């Protein structure tokens, strides 16, 4: 399959010899989104359409933290000014229309069909809705979903890519689950079997490999092994954490250059 612009990042991710290529993809997407929001060279926080979206969606607590750590306090202040005004206007409207939620009856507490009664007052519902959105999470998810599509396209058409996947280290559990869900929706039974024949043993072997590395890491703290070679154990703890939960626990803070 001839390499296209949209396949290059995925090819690059699978050639990093990372524990999970999609963790690599997600980290790149997140850093790009943070730079897009606050990067001085792009100054997207000055664009009306971007500010309108950040005002509407806001950011989750994790991405508020990462935006703060990234730097560019002025950019953050400009975003927060209009976001706060937007929040106040919305909250004022909800307060003016405040209606307490229905008190659940004894029967409804045990019923599975009591949706409306458990929804609570309009202000809480409004706040819950606001807290469920994040400009960066949403931007990442849209692009990430396209990379999942690209993965299956490349796996079908590109023999070299299939070989790269086969020779890789597998995925973290989170992204392994995403691949399996994607296969169910995008592949026929024959294609799924061929893929699973590669991925299932790869994942089990990968967990065994990392377990051995973590065990050797522990042994290196025993005086009897202090002069022994570290083998592949030096970074085994962070790799184990990545394999289990995704991400890069040992990454330094992502900051503006």
PDB file of C-alpha atoms in Angstrom:
ATOM      1  CA  UNK A   1       0.000   0.000   0.000  1.00  0.00           C
ATOM      2  CA  UNK A   2       1.446   3.351  -1.049  1.00  0.00           C
ATOM      3  CA  UNK A   3       2.069   5.599   1.948  1.00  0.00           C
ATOM      4  CA  UNK A   4      -0.349   8.520   2.200  1.00  0.00           C
ATOM      5  CA  UNK A   5      -0.200  11.598   4.413  1.00  0.00           C
ATOM      6  CA  UNK A   6      -2.868  10.174   6.716  1.00  0.00           C
ATOM      7  CA  UNK A   7      -1.038   6.838   7.093  1.00  0.00           C
ATOM      8  CA  UNK A   8       2.359   8.309   8.014  1.00  0.00           C
ATOM      9  CA  UNK A   9       1.614   8.968  11.734  1.00  0.00           C
ATOM     10  CA  UNK A  10       0.269   5.450  12.170  1.00  0.00           C
ATOM     11  CA  UNK A  11       3.258   3.913  10.418  1.00  0.00           C
ATOM     12  CA  UNK A  12       5.564   6.011  12.590  1.00  0.00           C
ATOM     13  CA  UNK A  13       3.749   4.921  15.765  1.00  0.00           C
ATOM     14  CA  UNK A  14       4.081   1.231  14.895  1.00  0.00           C
ATOM     15  CA  UNK A  15       7.798   1.613  14.218  1.00  0.00           C
ATOM     16  CA  UNK A  16       8.622   3.156  17.612  1.00  0.00           C
ATOM     17  CA  UNK A  17       8.785  -0.264  19.311  1.00  0.00           C
ATOM     18  CA  UNK A  18       6.490   1.190  21.959  1.00  0.00           C
ATOM     19  CA  UNK A  19       4.413  -0.983  24.302  1.00  0.00           C
ATOM     20  CA  UNK A  20       1.341   0.485  22.599  1.00  0.00           C
ATOM     21  CA  UNK A  21       1.344   2.404  19.308  1.00  0.00           C
ATOM     22  CA  UNK A  22      -2.041   3.946  20.081  1.00  0.00           C
ATOM     23  CA  UNK A  23      -0.724   5.388  23.345  1.00  0.00           C
ATOM     24  CA  UNK A  24       1.906   7.035  21.159  1.00  0.00           C
ATOM     25  CA  UNK A  25      -0.832   8.318  18.837  1.00  0.00           C
ATOM     26  CA  UNK A  26      -2.947   9.649  21.714  1.00  0.00           C
ATOM     27  CA  UNK A  27       0.004  11.438  23.301  1.00  0.00           C
ATOM     28  CA  UNK A  28       0.787  13.110  19.973  1.00  0.00           C
ATOM     29  CA  UNK A  29      -2.865  14.114  19.522  1.00  0.00           C
ATOM     30  CA  UNK A  30      -3.079  15.534  23.030  1.00  0.00           C
ATOM     31  CA  UNK A  31       0.130  17.536  22.715  1.00  0.00           C
ATOM     32  CA  UNK A  32      -0.970  18.872  19.342  1.00  0.00           C
ATOM     33  CA  UNK A  33      -4.331  19.903  20.816  1.00  0.00           C
ATOM     34  CA  UNK A  34      -2.677  21.692  23.749  1.00  0.00           C
ATOM     35  CA  UNK A  35      -0.348  23.518  21.361  1.00  0.00           C
ATOM     36  CA  UNK A  36      -3.303  24.365  19.129  1.00  0.00           C
ATOM     37  CA  UNK A  37      -5.215  25.879  22.049  1.00  0.00           C
ATOM     38  CA  UNK A  38      -2.341  27.784  23.678  1.00  0.00           C
ATOM     39  CA  UNK A  39       0.638  27.670  21.320  1.00  0.00           C
ATOM     40  CA  UNK A  40       1.996  31.179  20.751  1.00  0.00           C
ATOM     41  CA  UNK A  41       2.710  30.547  17.070  1.00  0.00           C
ATOM     42  CA  UNK A  42      -0.895  29.623  16.281  1.00  0.00           C
ATOM     43  CA  UNK A  43      -2.709  31.805  18.831  1.00  0.00           C
ATOM     44  CA  UNK A  44      -5.956  29.922  18.267  1.00  0.00           C
ATOM     45  CA  UNK A  45      -7.282  31.354  21.528  1.00  0.00           C
ATOM     46  CA  UNK A  46      -7.679  34.623  19.608  1.00  0.00           C
ATOM     47  CA  UNK A  47      -9.878  33.028  16.928  1.00  0.00           C
ATOM     48  CA  UNK A  48     -13.581  33.671  17.521  1.00  0.00           C
ATOM     49  CA  UNK A  49     -14.728  30.216  16.381  1.00  0.00           C
ATOM     50  CA  UNK A  50     -12.223  28.450  18.650  1.00  0.00           C
ATOM     51  CA  UNK A  51     -13.126  30.623  21.624  1.00  0.00           C
ATOM     52  CA  UNK A  52     -16.799  29.905  20.981  1.00  0.00           C
ATOM     53  CA  UNK A  53     -16.096  26.166  21.163  1.00  0.00           C
ATOM     54  CA  UNK A  54     -13.900  26.367  24.274  1.00  0.00           C
ATOM     55  CA  UNK A  55     -16.576  28.557  25.883  1.00  0.00           C
ATOM     56  CA  UNK A  56     -19.226  25.969  25.065  1.00  0.00           C
ATOM     57  CA  UNK A  57     -17.300  22.790  25.889  1.00  0.00           C
ATOM     58  CA  UNK A  58     -14.760  23.937  28.440  1.00  0.00           C
ATOM     59  CA  UNK A  59     -12.103  21.465  29.559  1.00  0.00           C
ATOM     60  CA  UNK A  60     -11.982  18.503  31.912  1.00  0.00           C
ATOM     61  CA  UNK A  61      -9.966  18.804  35.133  1.00  0.00           C
ATOM     62  CA  UNK A  62      -7.073  16.801  33.665  1.00  0.00           C
ATOM     63  CA  UNK A  63      -6.760  19.085  30.651  1.00  0.00           C
ATOM     64  CA  UNK A  64      -7.158  22.250  32.720  1.00  0.00           C
ATOM     65  CA  UNK A  65      -4.150  20.998  34.668  1.00  0.00           C
ATOM     66  CA  UNK A  66      -2.151  20.218  31.516  1.00  0.00           C
ATOM     67  CA  UNK A  67      -2.997  23.598  29.993  1.00  0.00           C
ATOM     68  CA  UNK A  68      -1.792  25.300  33.172  1.00  0.00           C
ATOM     69  CA  UNK A  69       1.436  23.290  33.239  1.00  0.00           C
ATOM     70  CA  UNK A  70       2.022  23.946  29.532  1.00  0.00           C
ATOM     71  CA  UNK A  71       2.378  27.667  30.235  1.00  0.00           C
ATOM     72  CA  UNK A  72       1.113  30.749  28.356  1.00  0.00           C
ATOM     73  CA  UNK A  73      -0.846  32.135  31.304  1.00  0.00           C
ATOM     74  CA  UNK A  74      -2.071  35.051  29.175  1.00  0.00           C
ATOM     75  CA  UNK A  75      -3.646  32.683  26.662  1.00  0.00           C
ATOM     76  CA  UNK A  76      -5.282  30.757  29.498  1.00  0.00           C
ATOM     77  CA  UNK A  77      -6.559  33.990  31.028  1.00  0.00           C
ATOM     78  CA  UNK A  78      -8.126  35.073  27.730  1.00  0.00           C
ATOM     79  CA  UNK A  79      -9.838  31.704  27.363  1.00  0.00           C
ATOM     80  CA  UNK A  80     -11.005  31.679  30.973  1.00  0.00           C
ATOM     81  CA  UNK A  81     -12.423  35.209  30.773  1.00  0.00           C
ATOM     82  CA  UNK A  82     -14.976  34.407  28.084  1.00  0.00           C
ATOM     83  CA  UNK A  83     -15.553  30.892  29.442  1.00  0.00           C
ATOM     84  CA  UNK A  84     -16.418  32.295  32.875  1.00  0.00           C
ATOM     85  CA  UNK A  85     -18.778  34.855  31.345  1.00  0.00           C
ATOM     86  CA  UNK A  86     -20.445  32.093  29.354  1.00  0.00           C
ATOM     87  CA  UNK A  87     -20.798  29.973  32.496  1.00  0.00           C
ATOM     88  CA  UNK A  88     -22.235  32.823  34.518  1.00  0.00           C
ATOM     89  CA  UNK A  89     -24.840  33.612  31.856  1.00  0.00           C
ATOM     90  CA  UNK A  90     -25.858  29.969  31.674  1.00  0.00           C
ATOM     91  CA  UNK A  91     -25.980  29.565  35.446  1.00  0.00           C
ATOM     92  CA  UNK A  92     -28.001  32.753  35.854  1.00  0.00           C
ATOM     93  CA  UNK A  93     -30.561  31.421  33.391  1.00  0.00           C
ATOM     94  CA  UNK A  94     -30.775  28.066  35.178  1.00  0.00           C
ATOM     95  CA  UNK A  95     -31.125  29.756  38.568  1.00  0.00           C
ATOM     96  CA  UNK A  96     -33.978  31.915  37.250  1.00  0.00           C
ATOM     97  CA  UNK A  97     -35.725  28.726  36.117  1.00  0.00           C
ATOM     98  CA  UNK A  98     -34.840  26.610  39.150  1.00  0.00           C
ATOM     99  CA  UNK A  99     -37.106  23.652  39.679  1.00  0.00           C
ATOM    100  CA  UNK A 100     -36.308  21.080  42.357  1.00  0.00           C
ATOM    101  CA  UNK A 101     -36.179  17.480  41.270  1.00  0.00           C
ATOM    102  CA  UNK A 102     -38.933  15.106  42.207  1.00  0.00           C
ATOM    103  CA  UNK A 103     -38.389  13.251  45.432  1.00  0.00           C
ATOM    104  CA  UNK A 104     -38.099   9.567  44.634  1.00  0.00           C
ATOM    105  CA  UNK A 105     -40.847   7.413  46.089  1.00  0.00           C
ATOM    106  CA  UNK A 106     -40.020   4.282  48.040  1.00  0.00           C
ATOM    107  CA  UNK A 107     -41.120   2.209  45.039  1.00  0.00           C
ATOM    108  CA  UNK A 108     -39.087   4.219  42.498  1.00  0.00           C
ATOM    109  CA  UNK A 109     -35.890   3.788  44.522  1.00  0.00           C
ATOM    110  CA  UNK A 110     -36.002   0.113  43.655  1.00  0.00           C
ATOM    111  CA  UNK A 111     -37.356   0.568  40.146  1.00  0.00           C
ATOM    112  CA  UNK A 112     -35.216   0.518  36.987  1.00  0.00           C
ATOM    113  CA  UNK A 113     -37.661   2.780  35.162  1.00  0.00           C
ATOM    114  CA  UNK A 114     -37.438   5.879  37.305  1.00  0.00           C
ATOM    115  CA  UNK A 115     -35.126   7.902  35.040  1.00  0.00           C
ATOM    116  CA  UNK A 116     -36.795  11.289  35.312  1.00  0.00           C
ATOM    117  CA  UNK A 117     -37.240  11.124  39.061  1.00  0.00           C
ATOM    118  CA  UNK A 118     -33.522  10.512  39.549  1.00  0.00           C
ATOM    119  CA  UNK A 119     -32.401  13.311  37.250  1.00  0.00           C
ATOM    120  CA  UNK A 120     -32.498  15.929  40.004  1.00  0.00           C
ATOM    121  CA  UNK A 121     -32.949  19.678  39.667  1.00  0.00           C
ATOM    122  CA  UNK A 122     -32.284  21.637  36.486  1.00  0.00           C
ATOM    123  CA  UNK A 123     -29.153  23.346  37.849  1.00  0.00           C
ATOM    124  CA  UNK A 124     -27.468  20.056  38.726  1.00  0.00           C
ATOM    125  CA  UNK A 125     -28.396  18.622  35.335  1.00  0.00           C
ATOM    126  CA  UNK A 126     -26.923  21.679  33.617  1.00  0.00           C
ATOM    127  CA  UNK A 127     -23.698  21.422  35.631  1.00  0.00           C
ATOM    128  CA  UNK A 128     -23.436  17.677  34.955  1.00  0.00           C
ATOM    129  CA  UNK A 129     -23.825  18.345  31.240  1.00  0.00           C
ATOM    130  CA  UNK A 130     -21.131  21.037  31.309  1.00  0.00           C
ATOM    131  CA  UNK A 131     -18.722  18.773  33.187  1.00  0.00           C
ATOM    132  CA  UNK A 132     -19.162  15.980  30.643  1.00  0.00           C
ATOM    133  CA  UNK A 133     -17.582  17.978  27.803  1.00  0.00           C
ATOM    134  CA  UNK A 134     -13.968  18.929  27.074  1.00  0.00           C
ATOM    135  CA  UNK A 135     -12.666  20.667  23.954  1.00  0.00           C
ATOM    136  CA  UNK A 136      -9.390  18.700  23.966  1.00  0.00           C
ATOM    137  CA  UNK A 137     -10.971  15.309  24.766  1.00  0.00           C
ATOM    138  CA  UNK A 138     -13.498  15.816  21.976  1.00  0.00           C
ATOM    139  CA  UNK A 139     -10.850  16.889  19.464  1.00  0.00           C
ATOM    140  CA  UNK A 140      -8.659  13.913  20.358  1.00  0.00           C
ATOM    141  CA  UNK A 141     -11.495  11.414  20.116  1.00  0.00           C
ATOM    142  CA  UNK A 142     -12.562  12.529  16.648  1.00  0.00           C
ATOM    143  CA  UNK A 143      -9.032  12.181  15.280  1.00  0.00           C
ATOM    144  CA  UNK A 144      -8.344   8.987  17.231  1.00  0.00           C
ATOM    145  CA  UNK A 145     -11.443   7.344  15.729  1.00  0.00           C
ATOM    146  CA  UNK A 146     -10.106   8.145  12.256  1.00  0.00           C
ATOM    147  CA  UNK A 147      -6.802   6.452  13.158  1.00  0.00           C
ATOM    148  CA  UNK A 148      -8.694   3.339  14.217  1.00  0.00           C
ATOM    149  CA  UNK A 149     -10.353   3.341  10.780  1.00  0.00           C
ATOM    150  CA  UNK A 150      -6.948   3.818   9.158  1.00  0.00           C
ATOM    151  CA  UNK A 151      -5.493   0.914  11.142  1.00  0.00           C
ATOM    152  CA  UNK A 152      -8.026  -1.508   9.670  1.00  0.00           C
ATOM    153  CA  UNK A 153      -7.645  -0.076   6.175  1.00  0.00           C
ATOM    154  CA  UNK A 154      -3.876  -0.518   6.326  1.00  0.00           C
ATOM    155  CA  UNK A 155      -4.111  -3.955   7.910  1.00  0.00           C
ATOM    156  CA  UNK A 156      -6.291  -5.151   5.041  1.00  0.00           C
ATOM    157  CA  UNK A 157      -4.297  -3.645   2.194  1.00  0.00           C
ATOM    158  CA  UNK A 158      -0.672  -3.443   3.321  1.00  0.00           C
ATOM    159  CA  UNK A 159       1.259  -6.693   3.844  1.00  0.00           C
ATOM    160  CA  UNK A 160       4.256  -4.797   5.235  1.00  0.00           C
ATOM    161  CA  UNK A 161       2.045  -3.119   7.825  1.00  0.00           C
ATOM    162  CA  UNK A 162       0.561  -6.466   8.852  1.00  0.00           C
ATOM    163  CA  UNK A 163       4.086  -7.757   9.384  1.00  0.00           C
ATOM    164  CA  UNK A 164       4.944  -4.685  11.467  1.00  0.00           C
ATOM    165  CA  UNK A 165       1.879  -5.258  13.659  1.00  0.00           C
ATOM    166  CA  UNK A 166       2.787  -8.936  14.024  1.00  0.00           C
ATOM    167  CA  UNK A 167       6.337  -8.104  15.115  1.00  0.00           C
ATOM    168  CA  UNK A 168       5.252  -5.390  17.542  1.00  0.00           C
ATOM    169  CA  UNK A 169       4.717  -5.492  21.301  1.00  0.00           C
ATOM    170  CA  UNK A 170       0.950  -5.377  21.150  1.00  0.00           C
ATOM    171  CA  UNK A 171      -1.158  -2.705  22.860  1.00  0.00           C
ATOM    172  CA  UNK A 172      -2.150  -1.505  26.283  1.00  0.00           C
ATOM    173  CA  UNK A 173      -5.365  -3.119  27.544  1.00  0.00           C
ATOM    174  CA  UNK A 174      -7.453  -0.022  26.823  1.00  0.00           C
ATOM    175  CA  UNK A 175      -6.399   0.221  23.182  1.00  0.00           C
ATOM    176  CA  UNK A 176      -6.452  -3.550  22.744  1.00  0.00           C
ATOM    177  CA  UNK A 177     -10.128  -3.344  23.661  1.00  0.00           C
ATOM    178  CA  UNK A 178     -10.628  -0.583  21.081  1.00  0.00           C
ATOM    179  CA  UNK A 179      -9.040  -2.748  18.381  1.00  0.00           C
ATOM    180  CA  UNK A 180     -11.293  -5.672  19.240  1.00  0.00           C
ATOM    181  CA  UNK A 181     -14.394  -3.458  19.150  1.00  0.00           C
ATOM    182  CA  UNK A 182     -13.231  -2.040  15.827  1.00  0.00           C
ATOM    183  CA  UNK A 183     -12.676  -5.507  14.390  1.00  0.00           C
ATOM    184  CA  UNK A 184     -16.188  -6.585  15.350  1.00  0.00           C
ATOM    185  CA  UNK A 185     -17.613  -3.669  13.403  1.00  0.00           C
ATOM    186  CA  UNK A 186     -15.237  -3.619  10.420  1.00  0.00           C
ATOM    187  CA  UNK A 187     -14.081  -7.170   9.681  1.00  0.00           C
ATOM    188  CA  UNK A 188     -15.684 -10.385   8.516  1.00  0.00           C
ATOM    189  CA  UNK A 189     -15.179 -13.626  10.425  1.00  0.00           C
ATOM    190  CA  UNK A 190     -12.176 -14.752   8.371  1.00  0.00           C
ATOM    191  CA  UNK A 191     -10.417 -11.388   8.785  1.00  0.00           C
ATOM    192  CA  UNK A 192     -11.109 -11.336  12.501  1.00  0.00           C
ATOM    193  CA  UNK A 193      -9.707 -14.827  12.999  1.00  0.00           C
ATOM    194  CA  UNK A 194      -6.507 -13.919  11.158  1.00  0.00           C
ATOM    195  CA  UNK A 195      -6.122 -10.758  13.245  1.00  0.00           C
ATOM    196  CA  UNK A 196      -6.915 -12.473  16.542  1.00  0.00           C
ATOM    197  CA  UNK A 197      -4.466 -15.278  15.772  1.00  0.00           C
ATOM    198  CA  UNK A 198      -1.811 -12.560  15.821  1.00  0.00           C
ATOM    199  CA  UNK A 199      -3.041 -10.313  18.628  1.00  0.00           C
ATOM    200  CA  UNK A 200      -4.219 -12.789  21.265  1.00  0.00           C
ATOM    201  CA  UNK A 201      -0.885 -14.609  21.764  1.00  0.00           C
ATOM    202  CA  UNK A 202       0.963 -11.316  21.296  1.00  0.00           C
ATOM    203  CA  UNK A 203      -0.926  -9.720  24.186  1.00  0.00           C
ATOM    204  CA  UNK A 204      -0.499 -12.715  26.502  1.00  0.00           C
ATOM    205  CA  UNK A 205       3.199 -12.989  25.665  1.00  0.00           C
ATOM    206  CA  UNK A 206       3.587  -9.253  26.187  1.00  0.00           C
ATOM    207  CA  UNK A 207       2.111  -9.417  29.677  1.00  0.00           C
ATOM    208  CA  UNK A 208       4.381 -12.347  30.529  1.00  0.00           C
ATOM    209  CA  UNK A 209       7.408 -10.474  29.159  1.00  0.00           C
ATOM    210  CA  UNK A 210       6.697  -7.379  31.246  1.00  0.00           C
ATOM    211  CA  UNK A 211       5.988  -9.494  34.331  1.00  0.00           C
ATOM    212  CA  UNK A 212       9.441 -11.053  33.978  1.00  0.00           C
ATOM    213  CA  UNK A 213      10.982  -7.590  33.625  1.00  0.00           C
ATOM    214  CA  UNK A 214       9.200  -6.350  36.765  1.00  0.00           C
ATOM    215  CA  UNK A 215      10.317  -9.433  38.689  1.00  0.00           C
ATOM    216  CA  UNK A 216      13.927  -8.828  37.634  1.00  0.00           C
ATOM    217  CA  UNK A 217      13.597  -5.146  38.579  1.00  0.00           C
ATOM    218  CA  UNK A 218      12.697  -6.251  42.106  1.00  0.00           C
ATOM    219  CA  UNK A 219      15.584  -8.708  42.254  1.00  0.00           C
ATOM    220  CA  UNK A 220      18.028  -5.951  41.404  1.00  0.00           C
ATOM    221  CA  UNK A 221      17.283  -4.469  44.845  1.00  0.00           C
ATOM    222  CA  UNK A 222      18.557  -7.681  46.429  1.00  0.00           C
ATOM    223  CA  UNK A 223      22.269  -7.382  47.254  1.00  0.00           C
ATOM    224  CA  UNK A 224      22.877 -10.778  45.652  1.00  0.00           C
ATOM    225  CA  UNK A 225      21.970  -9.334  42.238  1.00  0.00           C
ATOM    226  CA  UNK A 226      23.337  -5.812  42.559  1.00  0.00           C
ATOM    227  CA  UNK A 227      26.150  -6.464  40.080  1.00  0.00           C
ATOM    228  CA  UNK A 228      23.997  -8.402  37.624  1.00  0.00           C
ATOM    229  CA  UNK A 229      22.907  -6.878  34.331  1.00  0.00           C
ATOM    230  CA  UNK A 230      19.634  -4.932  34.391  1.00  0.00           C
ATOM    231  CA  UNK A 231      18.516  -6.673  31.193  1.00  0.00           C
ATOM    232  CA  UNK A 232      15.276  -4.904  30.108  1.00  0.00           C
ATOM    233  CA  UNK A 233      14.092  -4.102  33.617  1.00  0.00           C
ATOM    234  CA  UNK A 234      15.165  -0.494  34.208  1.00  0.00           C
ATOM    235  CA  UNK A 235      11.972   1.005  32.790  1.00  0.00           C
ATOM    236  CA  UNK A 236       9.760  -1.999  33.523  1.00  0.00           C
ATOM    237  CA  UNK A 237       7.568  -0.277  36.133  1.00  0.00           C
ATOM    238  CA  UNK A 238       6.388   2.498  33.821  1.00  0.00           C
ATOM    239  CA  UNK A 239       5.991   0.066  30.932  1.00  0.00           C
ATOM    240  CA  UNK A 240       3.891  -2.198  33.140  1.00  0.00           C
ATOM    241  CA  UNK A 241       1.704   0.746  34.157  1.00  0.00           C
ATOM    242  CA  UNK A 242       1.288   1.719  30.511  1.00  0.00           C
ATOM    243  CA  UNK A 243       0.365  -1.836  29.520  1.00  0.00           C
ATOM    244  CA  UNK A 244      -2.313  -1.979  32.205  1.00  0.00           C
ATOM    245  CA  UNK A 245      -3.824   1.514  31.979  1.00  0.00           C
ATOM    246  CA  UNK A 246      -2.370   3.264  28.921  1.00  0.00           C
ATOM    247  CA  UNK A 247      -0.444   6.512  28.739  1.00  0.00           C
ATOM    248  CA  UNK A 248       3.100   7.371  29.804  1.00  0.00           C
ATOM    249  CA  UNK A 249       3.404   7.653  33.599  1.00  0.00           C
ATOM    250  CA  UNK A 250       7.097   8.569  33.407  1.00  0.00           C
ATOM    251  CA  UNK A 251       6.610  11.441  30.944  1.00  0.00           C
ATOM    252  CA  UNK A 252       7.857  14.863  32.077  1.00  0.00           C
ATOM    253  CA  UNK A 253       5.294  17.703  31.975  1.00  0.00           C
ATOM    254  CA  UNK A 254       4.516  18.924  28.462  1.00  0.00           C
ATOM    255  CA  UNK A 255       5.528  22.580  28.462  1.00  0.00           C
ATOM    256  CA  UNK A 256       5.726  25.403  25.958  1.00  0.00           C
ATOM    257  CA  UNK A 257       9.133  25.688  24.313  1.00  0.00           C
TER     258      UNK A 257
END
